[in-house]
Amino acid sequence: MSVSYGDSPARQVIVEKAKEEGIVWLGGLEEMWTRCMGDNHDLECLQYLHCTSSTLHNKLSRAEQVTIFRLRTGHNRLKHHLFSRFKIGDGPNCPCGANRQDAQHVLQDCPLLDDARLKYWPEPREMNQKLYGSALQLGITAEFIYASDLTI
């Protein structure tokens, strides 16, 4: 199932900030990520894009919220959860050969997703930032999952 998240509130915040910054918007998050989040000292940008988990319903689409929640809790459709909880599938192993296909593996380690990971996070990011960061960071995590064609 292919879903478009091009008009989500989180993306609109990014697009508006990109316009303010004079960035030509080409539909990707990479330049905005580099400009805003690459420099941890850019306090104005961080304050603009930062939101608490209690206000995420205003920043992320329902589908993005569900994706982040499932990744946070481990209650998702990745092989490890399906096999260990419901005995669905042939095992918890990732197609790359790793022992567990779980959120940690998918977001941080899976070699099959290295290219996509580099596209969305040119600089390494901690798991905590990917799952509990600002609305921008959570939007990027959701976009990465959708682009990876994983069912969460």
Short mmCIF file of N, CA and C in Angstrom, two decimals:
data_model
loop_
_atom_site.label_atom_id
_atom_site.label_comp_id
_atom_site.label_asym_id
_atom_site.label_seq_id
_atom_site.Cartn_x
_atom_site.Cartn_y
_atom_site.Cartn_z
N MET A 1 0.84 -1.18 0.00
CA MET A 1 0.00 0.00 0.00
C MET A 1 0.88 1.24 0.00
N SER A 2 0.67 2.10 -0.95
CA SER A 2 1.45 3.33 -1.05
C SER A 2 0.61 4.50 -0.54
N VAL A 3 1.18 5.26 0.37
CA VAL A 3 0.46 6.37 0.97
C VAL A 3 1.26 7.64 0.73
N SER A 4 0.59 8.72 0.39
CA SER A 4 1.26 10.01 0.20
C SER A 4 1.09 10.85 1.45
N TYR A 5 2.19 11.38 1.95
CA TYR A 5 2.16 12.21 3.13
C TYR A 5 2.62 13.63 2.80
N GLY A 6 2.48 13.99 1.53
CA GLY A 6 2.97 15.27 1.06
C GLY A 6 2.28 16.47 1.67
N ASP A 7 1.06 16.34 2.19
CA ASP A 7 0.35 17.48 2.73
C ASP A 7 0.19 17.40 4.25
N SER A 8 0.99 16.58 4.91
CA SER A 8 0.86 16.44 6.36
C SER A 8 1.26 17.75 7.04
N PRO A 9 0.73 18.01 8.23
CA PRO A 9 1.10 19.23 8.96
C PRO A 9 2.61 19.33 9.21
N ALA A 10 3.26 18.21 9.50
CA ALA A 10 4.70 18.24 9.73
C ALA A 10 5.44 18.70 8.49
N ARG A 11 5.04 18.19 7.33
CA ARG A 11 5.69 18.59 6.08
C ARG A 11 5.41 20.07 5.80
N GLN A 12 4.21 20.54 6.13
CA GLN A 12 3.88 21.95 5.89
C GLN A 12 4.78 22.86 6.73
N VAL A 13 5.06 22.45 7.98
CA VAL A 13 5.97 23.22 8.82
C VAL A 13 7.35 23.28 8.17
N ILE A 14 7.81 22.16 7.66
CA ILE A 14 9.11 22.10 7.01
C ILE A 14 9.14 22.98 5.78
N VAL A 15 8.10 22.90 4.96
CA VAL A 15 8.04 23.69 3.73
C VAL A 15 8.03 25.18 4.06
N GLU A 16 7.23 25.59 5.06
CA GLU A 16 7.18 27.00 5.44
C GLU A 16 8.55 27.49 5.91
N LYS A 17 9.21 26.68 6.74
CA LYS A 17 10.54 27.07 7.23
C LYS A 17 11.53 27.13 6.07
N ALA A 18 11.42 26.22 5.13
CA ALA A 18 12.30 26.22 3.97
C ALA A 18 12.13 27.51 3.17
N LYS A 19 10.89 27.94 2.98
CA LYS A 19 10.63 29.19 2.26
C LYS A 19 11.25 30.37 3.00
N GLU A 20 11.10 30.41 4.31
CA GLU A 20 11.69 31.48 5.11
C GLU A 20 13.21 31.50 4.97
N GLU A 21 13.80 30.32 4.88
CA GLU A 21 15.25 30.20 4.79
C GLU A 21 15.75 30.41 3.36
N GLY A 22 14.84 30.56 2.40
CA GLY A 22 15.25 30.74 1.01
C GLY A 22 15.68 29.46 0.33
N ILE A 23 15.22 28.33 0.84
CA ILE A 23 15.56 27.04 0.25
C ILE A 23 14.57 26.73 -0.86
N VAL A 24 15.08 26.34 -2.00
CA VAL A 24 14.21 25.92 -3.09
C VAL A 24 13.71 24.54 -2.73
N TRP A 25 12.40 24.39 -2.60
CA TRP A 25 11.81 23.12 -2.16
C TRP A 25 11.69 22.18 -3.33
N LEU A 26 12.35 21.04 -3.24
CA LEU A 26 12.32 20.05 -4.31
C LEU A 26 11.56 18.80 -3.92
N GLY A 27 10.89 18.82 -2.79
CA GLY A 27 10.08 17.68 -2.38
C GLY A 27 10.78 16.74 -1.44
N GLY A 28 12.08 16.92 -1.18
CA GLY A 28 12.81 16.06 -0.26
C GLY A 28 13.06 16.76 1.06
N LEU A 29 13.45 16.00 2.06
CA LEU A 29 13.71 16.57 3.38
C LEU A 29 15.20 16.80 3.62
N GLU A 30 16.04 16.31 2.71
CA GLU A 30 17.48 16.30 2.97
C GLU A 30 18.06 17.69 3.23
N GLU A 31 17.76 18.66 2.35
CA GLU A 31 18.37 19.97 2.51
C GLU A 31 17.87 20.65 3.79
N MET A 32 16.58 20.52 4.05
CA MET A 32 16.04 21.15 5.26
C MET A 32 16.65 20.51 6.50
N TRP A 33 16.80 19.20 6.47
CA TRP A 33 17.43 18.50 7.60
C TRP A 33 18.84 19.02 7.82
N THR A 34 19.61 19.13 6.75
CA THR A 34 20.99 19.58 6.85
C THR A 34 21.04 21.01 7.37
N ARG A 35 20.17 21.87 6.83
CA ARG A 35 20.18 23.27 7.23
C ARG A 35 19.73 23.46 8.67
N CYS A 36 18.68 22.78 9.08
CA CYS A 36 18.12 23.03 10.42
C CYS A 36 18.69 22.12 11.48
N MET A 37 18.80 20.85 11.20
CA MET A 37 19.16 19.91 12.24
C MET A 37 20.63 19.53 12.22
N GLY A 38 21.32 19.79 11.12
CA GLY A 38 22.73 19.45 11.03
C GLY A 38 23.57 20.26 11.99
N ASP A 39 23.15 21.49 12.27
CA ASP A 39 23.87 22.36 13.19
C ASP A 39 23.09 22.46 14.49
N ASN A 40 23.54 21.72 15.49
CA ASN A 40 22.82 21.69 16.77
C ASN A 40 22.84 23.04 17.49
N HIS A 41 23.66 23.98 17.00
CA HIS A 41 23.75 25.27 17.66
C HIS A 41 22.79 26.29 17.08
N ASP A 42 22.05 25.94 16.07
CA ASP A 42 21.10 26.86 15.46
C ASP A 42 19.83 26.89 16.30
N LEU A 43 19.88 27.62 17.40
CA LEU A 43 18.81 27.61 18.39
C LEU A 43 17.49 28.12 17.83
N GLU A 44 17.54 29.15 17.00
CA GLU A 44 16.29 29.68 16.43
C GLU A 44 15.56 28.62 15.63
N CYS A 45 16.30 27.89 14.81
CA CYS A 45 15.70 26.84 13.99
C CYS A 45 15.17 25.71 14.87
N LEU A 46 15.93 25.32 15.86
CA LEU A 46 15.49 24.24 16.74
C LEU A 46 14.23 24.63 17.50
N GLN A 47 14.17 25.87 17.97
CA GLN A 47 12.98 26.32 18.70
C GLN A 47 11.77 26.34 17.78
N TYR A 48 11.96 26.74 16.54
CA TYR A 48 10.86 26.81 15.60
C TYR A 48 10.29 25.43 15.31
N LEU A 49 11.15 24.44 15.15
CA LEU A 49 10.71 23.12 14.75
C LEU A 49 10.43 22.18 15.91
N HIS A 50 10.84 22.56 17.12
CA HIS A 50 10.68 21.67 18.27
C HIS A 50 9.22 21.60 18.72
N CYS A 51 8.79 20.44 19.11
CA CYS A 51 7.47 20.30 19.72
C CYS A 51 7.54 19.17 20.72
N THR A 52 6.67 19.20 21.70
CA THR A 52 6.63 18.13 22.68
C THR A 52 5.69 17.05 22.21
N SER A 53 5.80 15.89 22.81
CA SER A 53 4.95 14.77 22.39
C SER A 53 3.47 15.08 22.59
N SER A 54 3.14 15.96 23.52
CA SER A 54 1.73 16.29 23.74
C SER A 54 1.14 17.11 22.61
N THR A 55 1.97 17.73 21.79
CA THR A 55 1.45 18.54 20.68
C THR A 55 1.68 17.89 19.33
N LEU A 56 2.14 16.66 19.31
CA LEU A 56 2.44 16.02 18.03
C LEU A 56 1.20 15.82 17.17
N HIS A 57 0.04 15.71 17.80
CA HIS A 57 -1.17 15.53 17.00
C HIS A 57 -1.40 16.73 16.08
N ASN A 58 -0.83 17.88 16.41
CA ASN A 58 -0.94 19.05 15.54
C ASN A 58 0.14 19.07 14.46
N LYS A 59 1.16 18.27 14.60
CA LYS A 59 2.32 18.35 13.72
C LYS A 59 2.43 17.18 12.75
N LEU A 60 1.96 16.01 13.15
CA LEU A 60 2.10 14.81 12.32
C LEU A 60 0.73 14.31 11.88
N SER A 61 0.69 13.71 10.70
CA SER A 61 -0.55 13.09 10.25
C SER A 61 -0.85 11.88 11.12
N ARG A 62 -2.06 11.40 11.06
CA ARG A 62 -2.45 10.21 11.83
C ARG A 62 -1.56 9.03 11.46
N ALA A 63 -1.32 8.82 10.18
CA ALA A 63 -0.49 7.70 9.74
C ALA A 63 0.94 7.83 10.28
N GLU A 64 1.48 9.05 10.30
CA GLU A 64 2.82 9.27 10.84
C GLU A 64 2.85 8.99 12.34
N GLN A 65 1.82 9.43 13.06
CA GLN A 65 1.74 9.17 14.49
C GLN A 65 1.69 7.68 14.78
N VAL A 66 0.90 6.94 14.02
CA VAL A 66 0.78 5.49 14.21
C VAL A 66 2.12 4.83 13.96
N THR A 67 2.81 5.22 12.90
CA THR A 67 4.11 4.64 12.58
C THR A 67 5.09 4.86 13.73
N ILE A 68 5.18 6.09 14.23
CA ILE A 68 6.10 6.40 15.32
C ILE A 68 5.72 5.62 16.58
N PHE A 69 4.45 5.57 16.90
CA PHE A 69 3.99 4.84 18.09
C PHE A 69 4.35 3.36 17.98
N ARG A 70 4.12 2.76 16.83
CA ARG A 70 4.44 1.34 16.66
C ARG A 70 5.94 1.08 16.76
N LEU A 71 6.74 1.99 16.24
CA LEU A 71 8.19 1.84 16.36
C LEU A 71 8.63 1.99 17.82
N ARG A 72 8.05 2.94 18.52
CA ARG A 72 8.40 3.16 19.93
C ARG A 72 8.06 1.97 20.80
N THR A 73 6.89 1.40 20.62
CA THR A 73 6.41 0.34 21.51
C THR A 73 6.88 -1.05 21.12
N GLY A 74 7.31 -1.23 19.87
CA GLY A 74 7.68 -2.56 19.41
C GLY A 74 6.50 -3.39 18.96
N HIS A 75 5.29 -2.84 19.09
CA HIS A 75 4.08 -3.54 18.63
C HIS A 75 3.84 -3.14 17.18
N ASN A 76 4.49 -3.85 16.29
CA ASN A 76 4.47 -3.49 14.88
C ASN A 76 4.45 -4.75 14.02
N ARG A 77 4.61 -4.58 12.75
CA ARG A 77 4.55 -5.72 11.84
C ARG A 77 5.93 -6.14 11.35
N LEU A 78 6.96 -5.77 12.08
CA LEU A 78 8.30 -6.25 11.75
C LEU A 78 8.41 -7.71 12.18
N LYS A 79 9.33 -8.43 11.55
CA LYS A 79 9.39 -9.88 11.74
C LYS A 79 9.59 -10.32 13.19
N HIS A 80 10.40 -9.59 13.94
CA HIS A 80 10.66 -10.00 15.32
C HIS A 80 9.37 -10.03 16.14
N HIS A 81 8.59 -8.98 16.07
CA HIS A 81 7.35 -8.93 16.85
C HIS A 81 6.34 -9.97 16.37
N LEU A 82 6.15 -10.06 15.06
CA LEU A 82 5.16 -11.02 14.53
C LEU A 82 5.50 -12.45 14.92
N PHE A 83 6.79 -12.79 14.86
CA PHE A 83 7.17 -14.17 15.17
C PHE A 83 7.19 -14.44 16.67
N SER A 84 7.79 -13.54 17.45
CA SER A 84 7.91 -13.80 18.89
C SER A 84 6.56 -13.71 19.61
N ARG A 85 5.67 -12.88 19.13
CA ARG A 85 4.38 -12.70 19.80
C ARG A 85 3.30 -13.64 19.26
N PHE A 86 3.26 -13.82 17.94
CA PHE A 86 2.16 -14.55 17.32
C PHE A 86 2.58 -15.80 16.55
N LYS A 87 3.88 -16.06 16.49
CA LYS A 87 4.43 -17.19 15.72
C LYS A 87 4.01 -17.11 14.25
N ILE A 88 3.97 -15.88 13.73
CA ILE A 88 3.67 -15.65 12.32
C ILE A 88 4.99 -15.51 11.58
N GLY A 89 5.11 -16.19 10.47
CA GLY A 89 6.32 -16.10 9.66
C GLY A 89 7.29 -17.22 9.95
N ASP A 90 8.41 -17.15 9.27
CA ASP A 90 9.41 -18.22 9.39
C ASP A 90 10.47 -17.93 10.45
N GLY A 91 10.36 -16.82 11.13
CA GLY A 91 11.31 -16.48 12.18
C GLY A 91 11.44 -14.98 12.34
N PRO A 92 12.19 -14.55 13.37
CA PRO A 92 12.35 -13.13 13.65
C PRO A 92 13.45 -12.46 12.83
N ASN A 93 14.15 -13.26 12.02
CA ASN A 93 15.32 -12.77 11.30
C ASN A 93 14.97 -11.76 10.22
N CYS A 94 15.87 -10.81 10.04
CA CYS A 94 15.75 -9.81 8.97
C CYS A 94 16.22 -10.46 7.66
N PRO A 95 15.70 -10.02 6.52
CA PRO A 95 16.18 -10.55 5.24
C PRO A 95 17.68 -10.34 5.02
N CYS A 96 18.29 -9.41 5.76
CA CYS A 96 19.74 -9.20 5.63
C CYS A 96 20.54 -10.29 6.34
N GLY A 97 19.86 -11.09 7.17
CA GLY A 97 20.54 -12.16 7.90
C GLY A 97 20.71 -11.89 9.38
N ALA A 98 20.38 -10.69 9.83
CA ALA A 98 20.49 -10.37 11.26
C ALA A 98 19.47 -11.19 12.06
N ASN A 99 19.75 -11.40 13.34
CA ASN A 99 18.90 -12.22 14.19
C ASN A 99 17.53 -11.63 14.47
N ARG A 100 17.41 -10.30 14.41
CA ARG A 100 16.13 -9.65 14.74
C ARG A 100 15.83 -8.53 13.76
N GLN A 101 14.63 -8.55 13.20
CA GLN A 101 14.16 -7.39 12.44
C GLN A 101 13.22 -6.63 13.37
N ASP A 102 13.79 -5.65 14.08
CA ASP A 102 13.01 -4.82 14.98
C ASP A 102 13.32 -3.35 14.68
N ALA A 103 12.71 -2.44 15.42
CA ALA A 103 12.88 -1.02 15.15
C ALA A 103 14.35 -0.59 15.23
N GLN A 104 15.05 -1.04 16.24
CA GLN A 104 16.47 -0.70 16.40
C GLN A 104 17.25 -1.12 15.16
N HIS A 105 17.05 -2.34 14.73
CA HIS A 105 17.77 -2.87 13.57
C HIS A 105 17.43 -2.09 12.30
N VAL A 106 16.15 -1.87 12.07
CA VAL A 106 15.70 -1.19 10.85
C VAL A 106 16.20 0.25 10.81
N LEU A 107 16.05 0.98 11.91
CA LEU A 107 16.41 2.40 11.92
C LEU A 107 17.91 2.65 12.00
N GLN A 108 18.66 1.72 12.59
CA GLN A 108 20.08 1.99 12.84
C GLN A 108 21.06 1.09 12.09
N ASP A 109 20.73 -0.18 11.90
CA ASP A 109 21.76 -1.14 11.54
C ASP A 109 21.60 -1.91 10.24
N CYS A 110 20.41 -2.09 9.74
CA CYS A 110 20.19 -2.99 8.61
C CYS A 110 20.97 -2.54 7.37
N PRO A 111 21.87 -3.38 6.87
CA PRO A 111 22.66 -3.00 5.69
C PRO A 111 21.81 -2.86 4.43
N LEU A 112 20.66 -3.51 4.39
CA LEU A 112 19.78 -3.38 3.22
C LEU A 112 19.18 -1.98 3.12
N LEU A 113 19.18 -1.25 4.22
CA LEU A 113 18.59 0.09 4.25
C LEU A 113 19.64 1.20 4.37
N ASP A 114 20.91 0.85 4.19
CA ASP A 114 21.98 1.84 4.33
C ASP A 114 21.79 3.05 3.41
N ASP A 115 21.46 2.81 2.14
CA ASP A 115 21.31 3.92 1.19
C ASP A 115 20.17 4.84 1.60
N ALA A 116 19.03 4.26 1.95
CA ALA A 116 17.89 5.07 2.39
C ALA A 116 18.23 5.81 3.68
N ARG A 117 18.92 5.14 4.60
CA ARG A 117 19.28 5.77 5.87
C ARG A 117 20.17 6.99 5.62
N LEU A 118 21.12 6.86 4.71
CA LEU A 118 22.01 7.97 4.39
C LEU A 118 21.27 9.12 3.73
N LYS A 119 20.27 8.79 2.93
CA LYS A 119 19.46 9.82 2.27
C LYS A 119 18.70 10.66 3.30
N TYR A 120 18.11 10.01 4.29
CA TYR A 120 17.30 10.72 5.27
C TYR A 120 18.11 11.26 6.44
N TRP A 121 19.21 10.61 6.77
CA TRP A 121 20.08 11.07 7.85
C TRP A 121 21.52 11.11 7.36
N PRO A 122 21.93 12.19 6.67
CA PRO A 122 23.30 12.27 6.17
C PRO A 122 24.34 12.18 7.29
N GLU A 123 23.97 12.69 8.46
CA GLU A 123 24.81 12.58 9.65
C GLU A 123 24.16 11.55 10.58
N PRO A 124 24.94 10.71 11.24
CA PRO A 124 24.36 9.72 12.15
C PRO A 124 23.50 10.37 13.23
N ARG A 125 22.38 9.73 13.53
CA ARG A 125 21.45 10.20 14.57
C ARG A 125 21.22 9.06 15.55
N GLU A 126 21.08 9.42 16.80
CA GLU A 126 20.77 8.44 17.84
C GLU A 126 19.34 7.94 17.67
N MET A 127 19.10 6.74 18.12
CA MET A 127 17.76 6.15 18.07
C MET A 127 16.76 7.05 18.81
N ASN A 128 17.18 7.61 19.92
CA ASN A 128 16.32 8.48 20.71
C ASN A 128 15.83 9.68 19.89
N GLN A 129 16.70 10.27 19.07
CA GLN A 129 16.31 11.40 18.23
C GLN A 129 15.31 10.97 17.17
N LYS A 130 15.49 9.78 16.64
CA LYS A 130 14.61 9.30 15.57
C LYS A 130 13.21 8.98 16.08
N LEU A 131 13.09 8.56 17.34
CA LEU A 131 11.79 8.16 17.87
C LEU A 131 11.17 9.14 18.86
N TYR A 132 11.98 10.04 19.43
CA TYR A 132 11.46 10.96 20.45
C TYR A 132 11.89 12.40 20.20
N GLY A 133 12.37 12.69 19.01
CA GLY A 133 12.84 14.03 18.70
C GLY A 133 11.72 14.99 18.36
N SER A 134 12.10 16.05 17.68
CA SER A 134 11.14 17.09 17.27
C SER A 134 10.20 16.54 16.21
N ALA A 135 9.19 17.33 15.88
CA ALA A 135 8.25 16.93 14.83
C ALA A 135 8.99 16.70 13.52
N LEU A 136 9.97 17.53 13.23
CA LEU A 136 10.76 17.35 12.01
C LEU A 136 11.47 16.01 12.03
N GLN A 137 12.11 15.69 13.14
CA GLN A 137 12.83 14.42 13.24
C GLN A 137 11.88 13.23 13.12
N LEU A 138 10.72 13.32 13.76
CA LEU A 138 9.75 12.23 13.67
C LEU A 138 9.18 12.10 12.26
N GLY A 139 8.96 13.23 11.61
CA GLY A 139 8.49 13.21 10.22
C GLY A 139 9.50 12.54 9.31
N ILE A 140 10.78 12.80 9.54
CA ILE A 140 11.83 12.18 8.74
C ILE A 140 11.85 10.67 9.00
N THR A 141 11.69 10.26 10.25
CA THR A 141 11.64 8.83 10.57
C THR A 141 10.49 8.16 9.85
N ALA A 142 9.32 8.77 9.88
CA ALA A 142 8.16 8.20 9.19
C ALA A 142 8.41 8.13 7.68
N GLU A 143 8.96 9.19 7.10
CA GLU A 143 9.27 9.19 5.66
C GLU A 143 10.24 8.06 5.32
N PHE A 144 11.25 7.86 6.17
CA PHE A 144 12.22 6.78 5.94
C PHE A 144 11.52 5.43 5.90
N ILE A 145 10.63 5.20 6.84
CA ILE A 145 9.90 3.92 6.89
C ILE A 145 9.07 3.74 5.62
N TYR A 146 8.34 4.78 5.20
CA TYR A 146 7.51 4.66 3.99
C TYR A 146 8.38 4.42 2.77
N ALA A 147 9.50 5.12 2.68
CA ALA A 147 10.40 4.96 1.53
C ALA A 147 11.05 3.58 1.51
N SER A 148 11.18 2.96 2.67
CA SER A 148 11.81 1.64 2.77
C SER A 148 10.85 0.51 2.42
N ASP A 149 9.59 0.84 2.17
CA ASP A 149 8.55 -0.15 1.84
C ASP A 149 8.37 -1.20 2.93
N LEU A 150 8.59 -0.81 4.17
CA LEU A 150 8.35 -1.72 5.29
C LEU A 150 6.92 -1.54 5.78
N THR A 151 6.30 -2.62 6.17
CA THR A 151 4.97 -2.55 6.76
C THR A 151 5.13 -2.48 8.26
N ILE A 152 4.71 -1.39 8.84
CA ILE A 152 4.85 -1.19 10.28
C ILE A 152 3.50 -1.36 10.93
#
